[in-house]
Short mmCIF file of C-alpha atoms in Angstrom, two decimals:
data_model
loop_
_atom_site.label_atom_id
_atom_site.label_comp_id
_atom_site.label_asym_id
_atom_site.label_seq_id
_atom_site.Cartn_x
_atom_site.Cartn_y
_atom_site.Cartn_z
CA MET A 1 -0.23 -0.15 0.14
CA GLU A 2 0.95 3.36 -1.00
CA THR A 3 1.34 6.08 1.88
CA GLY A 4 1.50 9.05 -0.75
CA ALA A 5 -3.01 9.66 -0.97
CA LYS A 6 -4.31 8.38 2.08
CA MET A 7 -8.37 7.17 1.48
CA HIS A 8 -11.07 7.00 4.30
CA MET A 9 -10.82 3.54 5.92
CA LYS A 10 -14.37 2.86 4.53
CA GLU A 11 -12.47 3.31 1.15
CA TRP A 12 -9.21 1.22 2.23
CA LEU A 13 -11.99 -1.42 3.93
CA ILE A 14 -13.92 -1.98 0.66
CA ALA A 15 -10.05 -1.51 -1.62
CA GLN A 16 -8.81 -4.90 0.75
CA ILE A 17 -12.42 -6.85 0.56
CA GLU A 18 -12.22 -6.36 -3.53
CA SER A 19 -8.45 -7.26 -3.85
CA GLY A 20 -9.22 -10.77 -2.93
CA LYS A 21 -5.53 -10.94 -0.85
CA TYR A 22 -7.22 -11.82 2.62
CA GLU A 23 -8.94 -15.24 3.56
CA GLY A 24 -11.88 -14.29 5.29
CA LEU A 25 -12.55 -11.12 4.51
CA CYS A 26 -14.77 -11.11 1.33
CA TRP A 27 -18.22 -9.42 0.41
CA GLU A 28 -21.77 -11.05 3.23
CA ASP A 29 -24.38 -9.97 0.21
CA GLU A 30 -24.48 -9.58 -3.30
CA GLU A 31 -25.92 -6.18 -3.04
CA LYS A 32 -21.88 -5.56 -1.57
CA THR A 33 -23.66 -3.44 1.94
CA MET A 34 -21.79 -5.95 4.22
CA PHE A 35 -18.57 -7.95 4.58
CA ARG A 36 -17.06 -10.21 6.48
CA ILE A 37 -13.93 -10.07 8.58
CA PRO A 38 -12.23 -13.12 10.01
CA TRP A 39 -12.14 -12.64 13.77
CA LYS A 40 -10.13 -15.58 15.15
CA HIS A 41 -8.92 -15.59 18.41
CA ALA A 42 -5.04 -15.36 19.22
CA ALA A 43 -5.62 -18.45 21.42
CA LYS A 44 -6.92 -20.63 19.36
CA LYS A 45 -5.03 -24.03 18.70
CA ASP A 46 -4.85 -23.12 15.37
CA TYR A 47 -4.25 -19.83 15.26
CA LYS A 48 -1.33 -18.77 12.84
CA GLN A 49 -0.33 -15.35 13.09
CA THR A 50 0.78 -14.85 9.03
CA GLU A 51 -2.72 -15.80 8.11
CA ASP A 52 -4.69 -14.40 10.49
CA ALA A 53 -3.32 -11.71 12.09
CA ALA A 54 -2.86 -9.76 8.33
CA LEU A 55 -5.77 -8.08 7.86
CA PHE A 56 -4.87 -6.01 11.20
CA LYS A 57 -1.13 -6.19 10.32
CA ALA A 58 -1.90 -4.02 7.14
CA TRP A 59 -4.26 -1.68 9.24
CA ALA A 60 -1.42 -1.28 11.74
CA VAL A 61 1.35 -0.58 8.74
CA TYR A 62 -1.38 1.60 6.65
CA LYS A 63 -1.69 4.21 10.41
CA GLY A 64 1.75 4.52 10.69
CA LYS A 65 1.11 2.27 13.73
CA TYR A 66 3.73 -0.76 13.03
CA ARG A 67 6.98 -0.42 11.01
CA GLU A 68 7.83 -3.93 9.66
CA GLY A 69 11.39 -4.60 10.40
CA ARG A 70 11.69 -1.74 13.86
CA ASP A 71 8.60 -2.38 16.06
CA LYS A 72 7.72 -5.62 17.63
CA ALA A 73 4.97 -7.42 16.23
CA ASP A 74 1.67 -7.63 18.54
CA PRO A 75 -1.04 -9.06 16.93
CA THR A 76 -3.21 -7.76 19.81
CA MET A 77 -2.77 -4.69 19.77
CA TRP A 78 -3.42 -4.76 15.95
CA LYS A 79 -6.84 -5.88 16.23
CA THR A 80 -8.04 -4.03 19.25
CA ARG A 81 -6.99 -0.94 17.61
CA LEU A 82 -9.23 -2.73 14.05
CA ARG A 83 -11.73 -2.91 16.14
CA CYS A 84 -11.72 0.66 17.99
CA ALA A 85 -11.78 2.26 14.18
CA LEU A 86 -14.53 0.02 13.22
CA ASN A 87 -17.10 1.25 16.22
CA LYS A 88 -15.68 4.80 16.39
CA SER A 89 -16.56 5.32 12.68
CA THR A 90 -19.84 6.89 11.42
CA ASP A 91 -19.00 4.64 8.42
CA PHE A 92 -19.65 0.87 9.58
CA GLN A 93 -22.14 -1.12 11.81
CA GLU A 94 -21.84 -4.17 13.56
CA VAL A 95 -24.39 -6.81 12.47
CA PRO A 96 -23.73 -8.75 15.86
CA GLU A 97 -27.34 -11.52 14.39
CA ARG A 98 -24.95 -12.44 11.13
CA ASN A 99 -22.01 -13.11 13.67
CA GLN A 100 -21.08 -16.65 13.84
CA LEU A 101 -17.55 -17.11 16.20
CA ASP A 102 -18.37 -20.71 17.52
CA ILE A 103 -16.79 -22.25 14.62
CA THR A 104 -13.26 -23.37 13.30
CA GLU A 105 -13.70 -19.94 11.71
CA PRO A 106 -14.85 -17.55 13.06
CA TYR A 107 -15.85 -14.39 11.54
CA LYS A 108 -17.64 -10.71 12.07
CA VAL A 109 -20.33 -9.08 9.98
CA TYR A 110 -20.00 -5.00 9.21
CA LEU A 111 -22.65 -2.91 7.77
CA ILE A 112 -21.51 -0.28 5.54
CA GLN A 113 -24.28 3.03 6.52
CA GLN A 114 -25.83 4.02 3.48
CA ASN A 115 -25.72 8.03 4.53
CA ASN A 116 -22.15 7.97 4.16
CA GLY A 117 -21.12 6.66 0.26
CA PRO A 118 -23.63 4.82 -1.88
CA ALA A 119 -22.70 1.63 -1.69
CA ARG A 120 -26.16 -0.23 -2.80
CA THR A 121 -26.93 0.04 -5.78
CA THR A 122 -31.18 -0.60 -5.78
CA GLU A 123 -32.73 2.18 -3.84
CA PRO A 124 -34.36 0.71 -0.65
CA PRO A 125 -38.70 0.04 -0.02
CA GLN A 126 -40.53 3.85 0.18
CA ILE A 127 -42.23 2.11 3.05
CA LYS A 128 -39.42 1.19 4.88
CA ASP A 129 -39.35 4.77 7.12
CA GLN A 130 -42.95 3.25 8.42
CA VAL A 131 -40.80 -0.15 10.25
CA ILE A 132 -38.79 1.59 12.63
CA ILE A 133 -37.05 -1.69 14.35
CA GLN A 134 -34.65 -1.71 16.92
CA ALA A 135 -32.63 -4.65 17.98
CA LYS A 136 -29.53 -3.44 20.95
CA ARG A 137 -28.12 -6.62 20.65
CA SER A 138 -28.67 -9.66 19.28
CA PRO A 139 -30.83 -12.57 20.15
CA ARG A 140 -27.31 -14.77 21.02
CA THR A 141 -25.64 -12.93 22.60
CA PRO A 142 -25.80 -13.21 26.01
CA GLY A 143 -27.67 -10.01 28.15
CA VAL A 144 -29.58 -9.26 25.66
CA LYS A 145 -32.05 -6.37 27.20
CA GLU A 146 -34.65 -5.42 24.02
CA LYS A 147 -35.92 -6.08 20.45
CA GLN A 148 -39.04 -4.29 19.09
CA ILE A 149 -40.21 -4.17 15.87
CA HIS A 150 -42.46 -0.92 15.60
CA LEU A 151 -44.52 -1.04 12.91
CA HIS A 152 -46.23 2.38 12.67
CA ASP A 153 -50.84 1.82 11.41
CA GLU A 154 -52.46 4.57 9.75
CA SER A 155 -55.69 5.66 11.37
CA PHE A 156 -57.93 7.58 9.51
CA GLN A 157 -61.55 9.61 10.20
CA ALA A 158 -63.60 10.18 6.95
CA SER A 159 -66.08 12.45 6.43
CA LYS A 160 -68.20 11.46 3.33
CA GLU A 161 -69.70 14.65 1.35
CA GLU A 162 -73.29 13.76 0.92
CA GLY A 163 -74.52 11.03 -0.89
CA LYS A 164 -70.70 9.82 -1.47
CA PRO A 165 -69.59 6.63 -0.29
CA LEU A 166 -66.45 6.04 0.50
CA THR A 167 -65.42 2.73 -1.43
CA GLU A 168 -62.72 0.27 0.36
CA ASN A 169 -60.47 1.10 -2.84
CA VAL A 170 -60.11 4.24 -2.11
CA MET A 171 -59.35 4.51 1.30
CA ARG A 172 -57.19 1.72 0.67
CA GLU A 173 -55.19 3.93 -2.08
CA HIS A 174 -55.09 7.18 0.49
CA MET A 175 -53.69 4.52 2.58
CA TYR A 176 -51.10 3.79 0.96
CA CYS A 177 -50.21 7.64 -0.61
CA GLU A 178 -49.87 7.86 3.89
CA LEU A 179 -47.39 5.90 3.96
CA THR A 180 -45.50 6.13 0.76
CA GLY A 181 -45.46 9.72 0.60
CA GLN A 182 -46.92 9.39 -3.37
CA LYS A 183 -50.16 11.06 -4.15
CA PRO A 184 -53.30 9.68 -5.09
CA LYS A 185 -54.22 8.86 -8.56
CA ASN A 186 -56.39 11.39 -10.10
CA GLN A 187 -56.00 12.54 -7.36
CA GLY A 188 -59.56 16.10 -6.69
CA PRO A 189 -60.85 16.78 -3.78
CA THR A 190 -60.85 14.80 -0.99
CA SER A 191 -62.34 14.30 2.69
CA LEU A 192 -60.40 11.88 3.93
CA THR A 193 -57.88 13.22 6.86
CA PHE A 194 -55.43 10.99 8.12
CA ILE A 195 -54.05 10.89 11.98
CA ASN A 196 -50.14 9.49 11.69
CA PRO A 197 -48.82 7.86 13.24
CA ALA A 198 -52.16 6.86 15.54
CA LEU A 199 -50.78 3.89 16.25
CA THR A 200 -47.95 1.97 17.15
CA ILE A 201 -47.36 -1.99 16.99
CA SER A 202 -44.34 -3.41 19.22
CA ASP A 203 -44.15 -7.26 17.81
CA PHE A 204 -41.13 -9.96 17.86
CA ARG A 205 -43.97 -12.52 18.75
CA LEU A 206 -43.95 -15.76 16.45
CA GLN A 207 -46.34 -18.43 16.22
CA VAL A 208 -45.60 -21.90 16.72
CA VAL A 209 -47.31 -24.80 15.53
CA LEU A 210 -46.22 -28.19 15.95
CA LEU A 211 -47.84 -31.27 14.39
CA TYR A 212 -47.10 -34.59 14.24
CA HIS A 213 -47.68 -37.10 11.55
CA GLY A 214 -50.68 -34.34 10.14
CA GLN A 215 -51.56 -33.72 14.17
CA ARG A 216 -51.67 -30.88 15.70
CA VAL A 217 -50.00 -31.28 19.36
CA MET A 218 -48.99 -27.53 20.25
CA ASN A 219 -50.03 -24.07 19.76
CA VAL A 220 -47.53 -21.26 21.37
CA THR A 221 -47.66 -17.23 20.42
CA THR A 222 -43.84 -16.76 21.53
CA ARG A 223 -43.38 -13.70 24.46
CA SER A 224 -39.61 -13.28 24.20
CA PRO A 225 -37.87 -10.22 22.11
CA ASP A 226 -34.38 -12.61 22.08
CA GLY A 227 -36.96 -16.16 20.22
CA CYS A 228 -37.06 -19.35 20.92
CA PHE A 229 -35.90 -22.63 20.99
CA ILE A 230 -37.34 -25.81 19.65
CA MET A 231 -36.39 -28.27 20.66
CA GLN A 232 -36.54 -32.06 22.60
CA GLY A 233 -35.06 -31.80 26.07
CA CYS A 234 -33.78 -28.14 27.67
CA ILE A 235 -30.53 -26.36 27.30
CA PRO A 236 -27.98 -27.77 29.57
CA LEU A 237 -25.87 -25.10 31.81
CA GLY A 238 -23.07 -23.20 31.22
CA ASN A 239 -23.64 -23.36 27.56
CA GLU A 240 -24.89 -19.49 27.18
CA ARG A 241 -21.62 -19.00 24.46
CA ILE A 242 -23.11 -21.93 22.23
CA TYR A 243 -26.56 -21.48 22.61
CA GLY A 244 -26.44 -17.72 22.91
CA PRO A 245 -29.00 -15.71 25.95
CA PHE A 246 -31.23 -18.64 28.37
CA ASN A 247 -34.21 -16.06 28.19
CA ALA A 248 -34.99 -17.34 24.37
CA GLN A 249 -37.89 -19.14 25.49
CA GLN A 250 -38.34 -23.01 25.00
CA LEU A 251 -40.65 -24.71 23.10
CA SER A 252 -40.26 -28.64 24.09
CA PHE A 253 -41.70 -31.21 21.75
CA PRO A 254 -44.62 -33.12 23.57
CA PRO A 255 -43.87 -37.00 24.07
CA PRO A 256 -45.77 -38.79 20.95
CA ALA A 257 -48.15 -40.42 22.68
CA SER A 258 -50.03 -37.07 22.72
CA VAL A 259 -51.47 -38.33 19.94
CA SER A 260 -53.20 -42.08 18.30
CA LEU A 261 -49.84 -42.90 16.04
CA PRO A 262 -49.80 -46.21 14.54
CA SER A 263 -46.75 -48.14 16.89
CA CYS A 264 -44.72 -48.22 14.64
CA LEU A 265 -44.69 -44.09 13.43
CA ALA A 266 -44.32 -44.09 17.39
CA GLU A 267 -41.44 -46.03 17.73
CA ALA A 268 -39.70 -43.88 14.52
CA MET A 269 -41.03 -40.49 16.40
CA ASN A 270 -38.99 -41.67 19.35
CA ARG A 271 -35.77 -42.57 17.15
CA LEU A 272 -35.57 -39.41 15.97
CA LEU A 273 -36.63 -37.01 18.73
CA CYS A 274 -32.92 -38.72 20.13
CA HIS A 275 -31.13 -36.05 17.78
CA LEU A 276 -32.97 -33.32 18.78
CA GLU A 277 -31.84 -32.62 21.71
CA ARG A 278 -29.95 -28.96 21.37
CA GLY A 279 -32.65 -28.13 18.98
CA VAL A 280 -33.06 -25.43 16.73
CA LEU A 281 -33.26 -21.29 17.48
CA LEU A 282 -35.59 -19.02 16.10
CA TRP A 283 -35.75 -14.93 16.25
CA VAL A 284 -36.74 -11.96 14.64
CA ALA A 285 -34.23 -9.65 14.24
CA PRO A 286 -33.97 -5.86 12.54
CA ASP A 287 -33.84 -7.14 8.88
CA GLY A 288 -35.59 -10.06 9.30
CA VAL A 289 -36.68 -13.33 10.81
CA PHE A 290 -33.61 -16.22 10.83
CA ILE A 291 -33.05 -19.69 12.27
CA LYS A 292 -29.65 -21.91 14.15
CA ARG A 293 -29.57 -25.35 13.51
CA PHE A 294 -27.86 -26.90 16.53
CA CYS A 295 -29.33 -30.49 16.64
CA GLN A 296 -28.02 -33.41 15.15
CA GLY A 297 -30.80 -34.46 13.31
CA ARG A 298 -31.16 -33.11 9.43
CA VAL A 299 -33.80 -29.83 9.63
CA TYR A 300 -35.53 -28.80 6.33
CA TRP A 301 -37.77 -26.21 5.35
CA THR A 302 -39.93 -24.02 3.19
CA GLY A 303 -40.83 -20.01 2.74
CA PRO A 304 -40.20 -16.61 1.58
CA MET A 305 -36.50 -17.31 0.75
CA ALA A 306 -36.17 -21.05 0.34
CA GLN A 307 -33.96 -21.88 -2.60
CA HIS A 308 -36.07 -24.69 -3.77
CA THR A 309 -39.84 -25.30 -3.98
CA ASP A 310 -40.31 -28.42 -5.63
CA ARG A 311 -37.16 -30.09 -3.94
CA PRO A 312 -35.44 -29.95 -0.20
CA ASN A 313 -33.94 -27.39 1.13
CA LYS A 314 -31.35 -28.19 4.35
CA LEU A 315 -30.36 -26.19 6.92
CA GLU A 316 -26.32 -26.84 7.63
CA ARG A 317 -25.93 -27.46 11.45
CA GLU A 318 -24.78 -23.82 13.01
CA LYS A 319 -24.94 -21.93 10.47
CA THR A 320 -27.26 -18.78 10.84
CA PHE A 321 -29.73 -18.94 7.88
CA LYS A 322 -32.18 -16.31 7.15
CA LEU A 323 -35.71 -17.11 6.42
CA LEU A 324 -38.16 -13.60 5.76
CA ASP A 325 -36.32 -10.55 4.75
CA ILE A 326 -38.22 -7.77 5.96
CA PRO A 327 -37.16 -5.13 3.12
CA THR A 328 -38.31 -7.44 0.96
CA PHE A 329 -41.19 -8.45 2.05
CA MET A 330 -42.00 -4.59 2.19
CA ASN A 331 -41.15 -3.99 -1.06
CA GLU A 332 -43.28 -6.67 -1.73
CA LEU A 333 -46.89 -5.53 -0.08
CA GLN A 334 -46.08 -1.40 -2.18
CA SER A 335 -46.10 -3.54 -4.97
CA CYS A 336 -48.99 -5.87 -3.82
CA LEU A 337 -50.61 -1.96 -2.98
CA GLN A 338 -49.82 -0.53 -6.13
CA GLY A 339 -51.69 -3.43 -7.49
CA ILE A 340 -48.99 -4.94 -9.38
CA GLY A 341 -48.19 -7.73 -7.70
CA PRO A 342 -49.16 -10.26 -4.78
CA THR A 343 -49.74 -10.24 -0.92
CA PRO A 344 -46.25 -10.78 0.17
CA SER A 345 -45.72 -14.53 1.35
CA TYR A 346 -44.68 -14.69 5.68
CA GLU A 347 -45.44 -18.31 6.76
CA ILE A 348 -42.30 -20.69 7.65
CA GLU A 349 -42.33 -24.55 7.31
CA LEU A 350 -40.03 -26.41 9.21
CA CYS A 351 -39.97 -30.24 8.71
CA PHE A 352 -37.29 -32.08 11.61
CA GLY A 353 -35.80 -35.69 10.74
CA GLU A 354 -37.21 -35.67 6.58
CA GLU A 355 -36.33 -34.17 3.79
CA TYR A 356 -38.92 -31.39 3.06
CA PRO A 357 -39.91 -30.30 0.08
CA ASP A 358 -41.43 -33.16 -1.11
CA PRO A 359 -43.65 -33.69 -4.38
CA SER A 360 -44.04 -37.34 -3.38
CA ILE A 361 -44.90 -37.21 0.09
CA PRO A 362 -47.69 -35.13 1.43
CA LYS A 363 -46.83 -32.87 4.80
CA THR A 364 -49.22 -34.66 6.51
CA LYS A 365 -47.03 -37.74 6.43
CA LYS A 366 -44.38 -36.35 7.61
CA LEU A 367 -43.50 -37.39 11.05
CA ILE A 368 -42.39 -33.65 12.70
CA MET A 369 -43.50 -30.25 11.13
CA ALA A 370 -43.51 -26.51 12.25
CA GLN A 371 -45.29 -24.19 11.18
CA VAL A 372 -43.66 -20.62 11.73
CA VAL A 373 -45.35 -17.05 11.46
CA PRO A 374 -44.18 -13.69 12.37
CA LEU A 375 -46.97 -12.28 13.87
CA PHE A 376 -45.70 -9.04 12.72
CA ALA A 377 -46.33 -9.72 8.77
CA VAL A 378 -49.65 -11.24 9.83
CA GLU A 379 -50.75 -6.98 11.78
CA LEU A 380 -49.33 -5.63 8.85
CA LEU A 381 -50.80 -7.45 6.18
CA GLN A 382 -54.63 -6.89 8.57
CA ARG A 383 -54.49 -2.82 8.58
CA PHE A 384 -54.67 -2.97 4.80
CA ASN A 385 -57.45 -6.16 4.84
CA LEU A 386 -54.42 -7.86 2.77
CA GLY A 387 -54.15 -11.00 5.35
CA GLU A 388 -55.63 -13.93 6.70
CA THR A 389 -57.08 -13.73 10.49
CA GLU A 390 -54.80 -14.95 13.49
CA GLU A 391 -57.52 -17.35 14.53
CA ARG A 392 -56.59 -18.66 10.57
CA HIS A 393 -53.29 -19.67 11.96
CA ASN A 394 -54.59 -20.92 14.79
CA THR A 395 -56.72 -23.69 13.44
CA GLU A 396 -54.30 -24.19 9.99
CA GLY A 397 -52.93 -27.23 11.63
CA GLU A 398 -55.99 -28.94 11.96
CA LYS A 399 -56.14 -29.07 8.62
CA MET A 400 -53.75 -30.25 7.26
#
C-alpha cells in the first residue's frame, strides 16, 4: 500500500475486500452492503499469525502504527486498533445476528452505512420509513435486553360528502399514499383526514404450531424478544456461549404418546426425537427472521427465501439462515398496494428428520413439522385488509 494519498477507512476496507488478498474477508451479500471480517482468537490452537492477523497488521501499517523490521509484532494490539476504529467510525455498524464466532473460522459481519456513501445499487423500499426496527443486541448474545419491531399503522377519520360513500378501494389507495408519501391517482378534492401515526405496534412474536404426522400437538405464540428454541429436553447449564441467552423461550417437543399413532410411527418418532436434543433457535432481527440449527438431526424448510420449492432445502448445522427478509417483504407489500403484485408471503415450515419439500410425500405424512408465522407480518397485512385472520393460523394445523 502506497503511503501517498491516504484513503478513509471505508475506502481502504472496501479496497481490501475487493483485492481478495485476505482469506475470509469477503462480501456478505450480493449488493455489497455488508462484509465478513475474519475474527479468530489468538488463543485458538490453529491460530496462525501470518494468516489470521494479516488484515489487522495491514491496517496498523497503513496507519503508521507498525513498521516492519523496526517495531515489535503485536497481533493483539493490531486487532484492538481495527476493532476500535470500526466501532468509532460512523461508516460501519456491526450486525451481531450474522456473526459466527463459535465456528472453526469465526468472523464478524459489518454493515456499510448508506448515508455516508453509496454502496447500494438499488433504492430502498419507500415503505421502510414506516418500519422502525430496534435491536440492542443479537438474541444469540448473552445479556440481550430489548428488541422491538414497531409498525406504524395509518388510522384515519373519514367524513363523507353528501351522497358519496367511501369505497374500500379509495380507502386503500389513500392509506397507501399516506404510507409512501406519493400522491393519489386522479387526485381531486377528498374528505379524508389522516392521523399519522395513530397507533404503534411492537411485535417480535412468532406463532409456532407443531404437528406430528399431520396432527397438531402444540400451538404457541412466543413472547420473548430473544426468540425461541424448538428442542427435545432443555438447554444444559453453562453453555450460553454456544446457545446464546437462556431467556429465549423454550418449546419442548411433546411425547409421541400425546397423539394417536401406529406403534411403528411412534417408535420412529422416538428415535428421531433422540437426535433433536439441541434443537433450533428462531428469532426476529432488524432485517428479518432467522434460524440456527444446533441438533444432530437434519432439518429442512420452506418459506419466502427458500431456494427450492420442488425439492428439499436443508439447514446446515450451526449456521445462521435467513428465512424471511423484511426489506423484501416491505417492497412486495408496496407492489401489492399498488396493484402490481401478489400479497407478500411470510409463512415458514420446518420438517425435522425428513427431506422437505418432497413432492412424492404429502406433509401430513411427515413425522414432525413446525409452522412458523412472524406476527408482525400478519398485523401489518391486516391493516390493509390483505392478510388472513390470526384465527386462521390457530386452526391451520388441524386442516393439514
